Amino acid sequence: MRVNALTAETGFKVGPVVLETLVKHYFERRKTGNATTQLRQDELMYDEVFNVVKSFLRLASFHTVEDVQGFANTRTPSPPSVHVVRLLIPMTSCDEAAQIIITAFGGKETAKRVVGGVKWWQVRGINGVDAQWITAKKDWENAQRRTKMQKKAKEDSSGSLPSTDLPTGVADSEIYEKHMDEMRCILYSHGGGYYFGSVDQERYSIQRHARKINGRVFAVNYRLAPQYPFPCALQDLVAAYLYLIRPPPCAAHCPVNPAHIIIAGDSAGGGLSLALLQVLRDSGLPMPAGGVLISPWCDLTHSFSSIHTNTTTDVLPEWGLSLQKPSVLWPPPPDDISKRVHASLRTRIREVFRTDQPYDPTATMLSMAQSTSAGQPVDVGATTSLPTSDPQHIDQTVSLVARSGEILSTSNQLHLYTQNSLLAHPLVSPVVSYLGGLPPLLFIVSDREVLRDEIIYTAHKAANPKKYPIGNFSRVSYPSLIGIEDRCKPTKVHLQVYDDTAHVLPVLFSFTTPAKYCFRAIAAFSKHVTGIPLIPTPPSIPSNASPTNPVSRSSFNSSPESKSRKDSEGSLAASDKPHIPKRISLSRSLSSRFSRAIQSRSRFSRTFSEDNVLPTEPILLLPIEDVSVASIGPAQPPNSNTPSASHEPIPLTAGDPRVYRLSEGQWNGNMIRERVSTQGIIRPLEPESELSALIIDPDVIGRISELTLRRYLDASAMFDKKFAHTIRAIKKDRWRNLTLAKKDTKRGLAALHHKITLSSAENSNSSSSVAHGVRESFPSSGSWNWAWVLDGEERPPPSSIVSRRDTAEARHLAKIADQSLFQDDQSLSANRLWSAVLNFFTFDQDQPLSNANSTKRPSRLDRFLGRERFVKATFLPDDVKDEGHH
């Protein structure tokens, strides 16, 4: 088996990076004027992880997209304490999700104009969406015990009931426990720039979320770009949400109350989560309880200054996630080649249906001639708008005239997720959208990450949409925003900015001190918005509740907000005590000898903006009533009769549930604004007038700036020079695949034409009957591979796998789509087509077919292999019959 090149090189380079960081951590920290953050100087664990991740992401840029995707998809085992159930979300949910997205786009015509069709993005390589249930075993075991106690109580009063014992002889990872139904649920989307990443890649942080909320996580492996560009991933997320609230008959779980669901995601997954929430809002589906957005990617146009100023303090490469080592997969072929491929496929398909004349396999060949077409902290320079998505003008070139008079231009696709014309679409870059009318949102942003400013701006825009109005381009590209100001109210937002930290803090730096408080904050928010106690309530009545005022969960017939208020006052009384960290981390114990003198000098000069504090000496914040004023909103008159009126200083840390109790009913104008120190102490965020993210010309947002375009062009030139030999080899591979694809298409469509002709001759000699039979032979679902070809208005992006024949993966899918037409026992369906795809990539060639004398019905794999041999024997030349699978 081929070893992943990125995996091999990473294994060789991680060790030296760790040792180098260990040495530099103690010697370079003493240098004056060091550009590193205080957190990296104070905490060895953070410094180690930061250097390893930053080195890896830079190294990954010099590998192909295929290598990066393969590395991220490496399967990681779950620890024994975690219960995992792997499943496929069925095609019924996917097809329903497609209709919802089309409705949100404004109908089929708008979808065709904006994203190029309604069918091409429904094509997928497997028979559904890969997903996993993840929960801590102790939590579902506790749920099992509670269920047994409840059933026993009912049994004592009304008779016996069925047993709820676990089934025997079944592994934990193979079954879904019914006792998990009562747990709160997080629908989680992983990060990875939309083109890499998986649930396995983030397994540790995801299972930690499940443990912290005492609930379950439903994590989705959505389709990745560039093979499946926007809106493919969004369809998968909508399908996952529908699978939760409207499970099909084959699902093991009961319908999940939307008021018990939290939509969560990190980085690109955070952007997808915001897009999902907008689609749910605009399609009229029940809204979830809330959303947790961890460093969400909100602006793919790079309009804000932190994308340029924070490159040294963040783990992402200085050129972002726009460039990879060239391969046949990426960058996509030139637009003129894609057009010729589309035209050739359409002409061939239509020729097949013209049964009144012989089929000419040489008509309209794909030409093999190669194309010959060629106030902020930083000054971003001139800006330009993005190309139009008008079908009549599909040029994706981005160009502008710099202030110096120089013309900057590129026809390359700037991001793998979507074409240049859609970078400012509200479902791609939520920063340009209207974000009112959404459930409560928790934004987690790192102060030293490159996405900081766009996240802060997006959070304020959601809480105060009138102050940050949307532009006309957003309404045109997403008609659901027309008149939305009159239909939706501002969104409740909790914004937390973590000092000195880098991108996706709880994912990449989960072992560090700031991440510990971040997980607590997410758990406290989840408890508040769902109204389910964070820690399972024992059968006995809590000390702070009475028989007339018990602590209870919210239900379908009750308001989650009212229930959460009741729970915030009734449950978790013990956790109301402020957390005082007592244990010194390993990294600090190692570095204490080197920094004791520095720390002692600064001990008496610390302020709220400084974070070089030992864990044993937490900052003492304002009194409890003053904390509510500083962190939450307007001042409230103190009540001298209550213990909280004492003026003794009490620390308040991230994750303290009192934040929501004190803010109940006000949220400081729908918003809680906090900074979190490296030791978890919260303090008020600066006023809006002092935040660079909010001091920006609204006309600049959603446009490509001179600084952004120049950075891309400079990095692109460096990649072109570094991989010049690779680019020349790719052109040869691409044309070789196109030549083979042409032969595959000729053979497959000739066989299809032959089958249709024989079928029509057997049924009737009438041409109308022939046409009717042809229409009946093809599925109506857009997930069928050839559906987009039959629609002349479908315009798949150049990178989309359905419109390509220059990669081995695309040729495999096309060949299977052709072979699946030769079924004699059943009519074609999209579900069986992609089941054949899955079988094609997983079957063992040495496995014998079913016994011909057996009365058992052949399996799908047997029938598929039999059809394949029939195709080879009938239509393939002798010299290629024994080639095997490509």
Coordinates of N, CA, C and O in Angstrom, one line a residue, residues 255-355:
P255 N -36.6 11.0 17.3 CA -36.5 12.4 16.9 C -35.9 13.2 18.0 O -36.3 13.1 19.2
V256 N -34.9 14.0 17.7 CA -34.3 14.9 18.6 C -35.0 16.2 18.7 O -35.3 16.8 17.7
N257 N -35.4 16.6 19.9 CA -36.0 17.9 20.1 C -35.0 19.0 19.6 O -33.9 19.1 20.1
P258 N -35.4 19.8 18.6 CA -34.5 20.9 18.2 C -34.0 21.8 19.3 O -32.9 22.3 19.3
A259 N -34.9 22.0 20.4 CA -34.5 22.8 21.5 C -33.3 22.1 22.3 O -32.8 22.7 23.3
H260 N -33.0 20.9 22.0 CA -31.9 20.2 22.7 C -30.7 20.1 21.8 O -29.7 19.3 22.1
I261 N -30.6 20.7 20.6 CA -29.6 20.6 19.7 C -28.7 21.9 19.7 O -29.3 23.0 19.6
I262 N -27.4 21.7 19.7 CA -26.5 22.9 19.5 C -25.7 22.6 18.2 O -25.1 21.6 18.0
I263 N -25.7 23.6 17.3 CA -25.0 23.5 16.1 C -23.6 24.1 16.4 O -23.4 25.2 16.9
A264 N -22.5 23.3 16.1 CA -21.2 23.7 16.5 C -20.2 23.3 15.4 O -20.5 22.4 14.6
G265 N -19.1 24.1 15.3 CA -18.1 23.8 14.3 C -16.9 24.7 14.6 O -17.0 25.7 15.2
D266 N -15.8 24.3 14.0 CA -14.5 25.1 14.2 C -14.0 25.4 12.8 O -14.1 24.6 11.8
S267 N -13.4 26.6 12.6 CA -12.8 27.1 11.4 C -13.8 27.0 10.2 O -14.9 27.6 10.3
A268 N -13.5 26.2 9.2 CA -14.4 26.1 8.1 C -15.7 25.5 8.6 O -16.8 25.8 8.1
G269 N -15.7 24.6 9.6 CA -16.9 24.0 10.1 C -17.7 25.1 10.8 O -19.0 25.0 10.9
G270 N -17.1 26.1 11.4 CA -17.8 27.2 12.0 C -18.6 28.0 10.9 O -19.7 28.5 11.1
G271 N -17.9 28.3 9.8 CA -18.6 28.9 8.7 C -19.7 28.1 8.2 O -20.8 28.7 7.9
L272 N -19.5 26.8 8.1 CA -20.7 26.0 7.6 C -21.8 26.0 8.6 O -23.0 26.0 8.2
S273 N -21.5 26.1 9.9 CA -22.5 26.1 10.9 C -23.4 27.4 10.8 O -24.6 27.4 10.9
L274 N -22.7 28.5 10.5 CA -23.4 29.8 10.3 C -24.3 29.7 9.0 O -25.4 30.2 9.0
A275 N -23.8 29.1 8.0 CA -24.6 28.9 6.8 C -25.8 28.0 7.0 O -26.9 28.2 6.5
L276 N -25.5 26.9 7.8 CA -26.7 26.0 8.1 C -27.7 26.7 8.9 O -28.9 26.6 8.6
L277 N -27.4 27.5 9.9 CA -28.4 28.3 10.6 C -29.2 29.2 9.8 O -30.4 29.4 10.0
Q278 N -28.5 29.8 8.8 CA -29.2 30.7 7.9 C -30.2 30.0 7.0 O -31.4 30.4 6.8
V279 N -29.8 28.8 6.5 CA -30.7 28.0 5.7 C -31.9 27.5 6.6 O -33.1 27.6 6.1
L280 N -31.7 27.1 7.8 CA -32.8 26.7 8.7 C -33.8 27.9 8.9 O -35.0 27.7 8.9
R281 N -33.2 29.0 9.1 CA -34.0 30.2 9.4 C -34.8 30.6 8.1 O -36.1 30.8 8.2
D282 N -34.2 30.5 7.0 CA -34.9 31.0 5.7 C -35.8 30.0 5.1 O -36.6 30.3 4.2
S283 N -35.7 28.7 5.6 CA -36.6 27.7 5.0 C -37.7 27.3 6.0 O -38.6 26.5 5.7
G284 N -37.7 28.0 7.1 CA -38.8 27.7 8.1 C -38.7 26.5 8.9 O -39.7 26.1 9.6
L285 N -37.6 25.8 8.9 CA -37.4 24.6 9.8 C -37.2 25.0 11.2 O -36.8 26.2 11.5
P286 N -37.5 24.1 12.1 CA -37.4 24.4 13.6 C -35.9 24.8 13.9 O -35.0 24.1 13.4
M287 N -35.7 25.8 14.6 CA -34.4 26.2 14.9 C -33.8 25.5 16.1 O -34.5 25.1 17.0
P288 N -32.5 25.3 16.2 CA -31.9 24.6 17.3 C -31.8 25.5 18.5 O -32.2 26.7 18.4
A289 N -31.3 25.0 19.6 CA -31.2 25.8 20.8 C -30.1 26.9 20.7 O -30.3 28.0 21.3
G290 N -29.1 26.6 20.0 CA -28.0 27.6 19.9 C -26.9 27.2 19.0 O -27.0 26.1 18.4
G291 N -25.9 28.0 18.9 CA -24.7 27.7 18.0 C -23.4 28.0 18.7 O -23.3 29.1 19.4
V292 N -22.4 27.2 18.6 CA -21.1 27.4 19.1 C -20.1 27.5 17.9 O -20.0 26.5 17.2
L293 N -19.5 28.6 17.8 CA -18.7 28.9 16.6 C -17.2 29.1 17.1 O -16.9 30.2 17.7
I294 N -16.4 28.2 16.8 CA -15.0 28.2 17.3 C -14.1 28.7 16.1 O -13.9 28.0 15.1
S295 N -13.6 29.9 16.2 CA -12.8 30.5 15.2 C -13.4 30.3 13.8 O -12.8 29.8 12.9
P296 N -14.7 30.7 13.6 CA -15.3 30.4 12.3 C -14.7 31.3 11.2 O -14.3 32.4 11.4
W297 N -14.6 30.7 10.0 CA -14.1 31.4 8.8 C -15.3 32.1 8.3 O -16.2 31.5 7.6
C298 N -15.3 33.4 8.5 CA -16.5 34.2 8.1 C -16.3 35.0 6.9 O -17.3 35.6 6.3
D299 N -15.1 35.2 6.4 CA -14.9 36.1 5.2 C -13.8 35.5 4.3 O -12.6 35.6 4.6
L300 N -14.2 34.9 3.2 CA -13.3 34.3 2.3 C -12.7 35.3 1.3 O -11.8 35.0 0.5
T301 N -13.1 36.6 1.5 CA -12.5 37.6 0.6 C -11.3 38.3 1.3 O -10.6 39.2 0.8
H302 N -11.1 38.0 2.6 CA -9.9 38.6 3.4 C -10.0 40.1 3.4 O -9.0 40.8 3.1
S303 N -11.1 40.6 3.9 CA -11.3 42.1 3.9 C -10.7 42.7 5.1 O -10.5 44.0 5.1
F304 N -10.4 42.0 6.2 CA -10.0 42.6 7.4 C -8.5 42.6 7.6 O -7.8 41.8 7.0
S305 N -8.0 43.5 8.5 CA -6.6 43.7 8.6 C -5.9 42.5 9.4 O -4.7 42.3 9.1
S306 N -6.5 41.9 10.3 CA -5.8 40.8 11.1 C -5.3 39.7 10.2 O -4.4 38.9 10.6
I307 N -5.9 39.5 9.0 CA -5.5 38.5 8.1 C -4.0 38.7 7.7 O -3.3 37.8 7.2
H308 N -3.6 40.0 7.8 CA -2.2 40.3 7.4 C -1.3 40.6 8.6 O -0.1 40.3 8.6
T309 N -1.9 41.1 9.7 CA -1.1 41.5 10.9 C -0.8 40.3 11.8 O 0.2 40.4 12.6
N310 N -1.5 39.3 11.8 CA -1.4 38.2 12.8 C -0.8 36.9 12.2 O -0.9 35.8 12.8
T311 N -0.1 37.0 11.1 CA 0.5 35.8 10.5 C 1.6 35.2 11.3 O 1.7 34.0 11.3
T312 N 2.4 36.0 12.0 CA 3.5 35.4 12.8 C 3.0 34.8 14.1 O 3.6 33.9 14.7
T313 N 1.8 35.2 14.6 CA 1.3 34.7 15.9 C 0.3 33.7 15.7 O -0.3 33.2 16.7
D314 N 0.0 33.3 14.5 CA -1.0 32.2 14.2 C -0.3 31.1 13.6 O 0.8 31.2 13.0
V315 N -1.0 29.9 13.6 CA -0.4 28.7 13.0 C -0.6 28.6 11.5 O 0.1 27.8 10.9
L316 N -1.5 29.3 10.9 CA -1.7 29.2 9.5 C -0.6 29.8 8.7 O 0.1 30.7 9.1
P317 N -0.3 29.2 7.5 CA 0.8 29.8 6.7 C 0.5 31.2 6.3 O -0.6 31.7 6.3
E318 N 1.6 31.9 6.0 CA 1.4 33.4 5.7 C 0.6 33.6 4.4 O 0.1 34.7 4.2
W319 N 0.5 32.6 3.5 CA -0.3 32.7 2.3 C -1.7 32.1 2.5 O -2.5 32.0 1.6
G320 N -2.0 31.7 3.8 CA -3.3 31.2 4.1 C -3.5 29.7 3.6 O -2.5 29.0 3.5
L321 N -4.7 29.4 3.3 CA -5.1 28.0 2.8 C -5.5 28.0 1.4 O -6.4 27.3 1.0
S322 N -4.8 28.8 0.6 CA -5.2 29.0 -0.8 C -4.3 28.2 -1.8 O -4.7 28.0 -3.0
L323 N -3.1 27.8 -1.4 CA -2.2 27.2 -2.3 C -1.7 25.9 -1.8 O -1.5 25.7 -0.5
Q324 N -1.6 24.9 -2.7 CA -1.1 23.6 -2.4 C -0.1 23.2 -3.5 O -0.2 23.8 -4.6
K325 N 0.7 22.2 -3.3 CA 1.5 21.7 -4.4 C 0.6 21.2 -5.5 O -0.4 20.6 -5.3
P326 N 0.9 21.6 -6.8 CA 0.0 21.3 -7.9 C -0.1 19.8 -8.1 O 0.8 19.0 -7.8
S327 N -1.3 19.4 -8.5 CA -1.6 18.0 -8.8 C -2.6 17.9 -9.9 O -3.2 19.0 -10.3
V328 N -3.0 16.8 -10.4 CA -4.0 16.6 -11.4 C -5.4 17.1 -10.8 O -6.2 17.7 -11.5
L329 N -5.5 17.0 -9.5 CA -6.8 17.4 -8.9 C -6.9 18.9 -8.7 O -7.9 19.5 -8.9
W330 N -5.8 19.5 -8.3 CA -5.8 21.0 -8.0 C -4.5 21.6 -8.5 O -3.4 21.0 -8.2
P331 N -4.5 22.7 -9.1 CA -5.6 23.6 -9.6 C -6.5 22.9 -10.6 O -6.0 22.0 -11.3
P332 N -7.7 23.3 -10.8 CA -8.6 22.7 -11.8 C -8.1 23.1 -13.2 O -7.3 24.0 -13.4
P333 N -8.6 22.3 -14.2 CA -8.2 22.6 -15.6 C -8.7 24.0 -16.0 O -9.6 24.5 -15.4
P334 N -8.1 24.6 -17.1 CA -8.6 25.8 -17.6 C -10.1 25.8 -18.0 O -10.6 24.7 -18.3
D335 N -10.8 26.9 -17.9 CA -12.2 26.9 -18.1 C -12.6 26.4 -19.5 O -13.7 25.8 -19.7
D336 N -11.8 26.7 -20.5 CA -12.2 26.3 -21.9 C -12.1 24.8 -22.0 O -13.0 24.2 -22.7
I337 N -11.2 24.1 -21.3 CA -11.2 22.6 -21.3 C -12.5 22.1 -20.6 O -13.1 21.2 -21.1
S338 N -12.9 22.7 -19.5 CA -14.1 22.3 -18.9 C -15.3 22.4 -19.8 O -16.2 21.6 -19.8
K339 N -15.4 23.6 -20.5 CA -16.5 23.8 -21.4 C -16.6 22.7 -22.5 O -17.6 22.3 -22.8
R340 N -15.4 22.4 -23.0 CA -15.4 21.4 -24.1 C -15.8 20.0 -23.6 O -16.5 19.2 -24.2
V341 N -15.4 19.7 -22.3 CA -15.8 18.4 -21.7 C -17.3 18.4 -21.5 O -18.0 17.4 -21.9
H342 N -17.9 19.5 -21.0 CA -19.3 19.6 -20.8 C -20.1 19.4 -22.2 O -21.0 18.7 -22.3
A343 N -19.6 20.2 -23.2 CA -20.3 20.1 -24.5 C -20.2 18.7 -25.1 O -21.1 18.2 -25.7
S344 N -19.0 18.1 -24.9 CA -18.9 16.7 -25.5 C -19.8 15.7 -24.8 O -20.5 14.9 -25.5
L345 N -19.9 15.8 -23.5 CA -20.8 14.9 -22.8 C -22.2 15.1 -23.1 O -23.0 14.1 -23.3
R346 N -22.6 16.4 -23.2 CA -24.0 16.6 -23.5 C -24.4 16.1 -24.9 O -25.4 15.6 -25.1
T347 N -23.5 16.4 -25.9 CA -23.8 16.0 -27.2 C -23.9 14.4 -27.3 O -24.8 13.9 -28.0
R348 N -23.0 13.8 -26.6 CA -23.0 12.3 -26.7 C -24.3 11.7 -26.0 O -24.9 10.8 -26.6
I349 N -24.6 12.3 -24.9 CA -25.8 11.8 -24.2 C -27.1 12.0 -25.1 O -27.9 11.1 -25.3
R350 N -27.1 13.2 -25.8 CA -28.3 13.4 -26.6 C -28.3 12.6 -27.8 O -29.4 12.2 -28.3
E351 N -27.1 12.3 -28.4 CA -27.1 11.4 -29.5 C -27.6 10.0 -29.2 O -28.2 9.3 -30.0
V352 N -27.3 9.6 -27.9 CA -27.8 8.3 -27.5 C -29.3 8.2 -27.6 O -29.9 7.1 -28.0
F353 N -30.0 9.2 -27.3 CA -31.5 9.2 -27.3 C -32.1 9.3 -28.6 O -33.3 9.2 -28.8
R354 N -31.3 9.6 -29.6 CA -31.9 9.8 -31.0 C -31.9 8.4 -31.7 O -31.0 8.1 -32.4
T355 N -32.9 7.6 -31.3 CA -32.9 6.2 -31.8 C -33.4 6.1 -33.2 O -33.5 5.0 -33.8

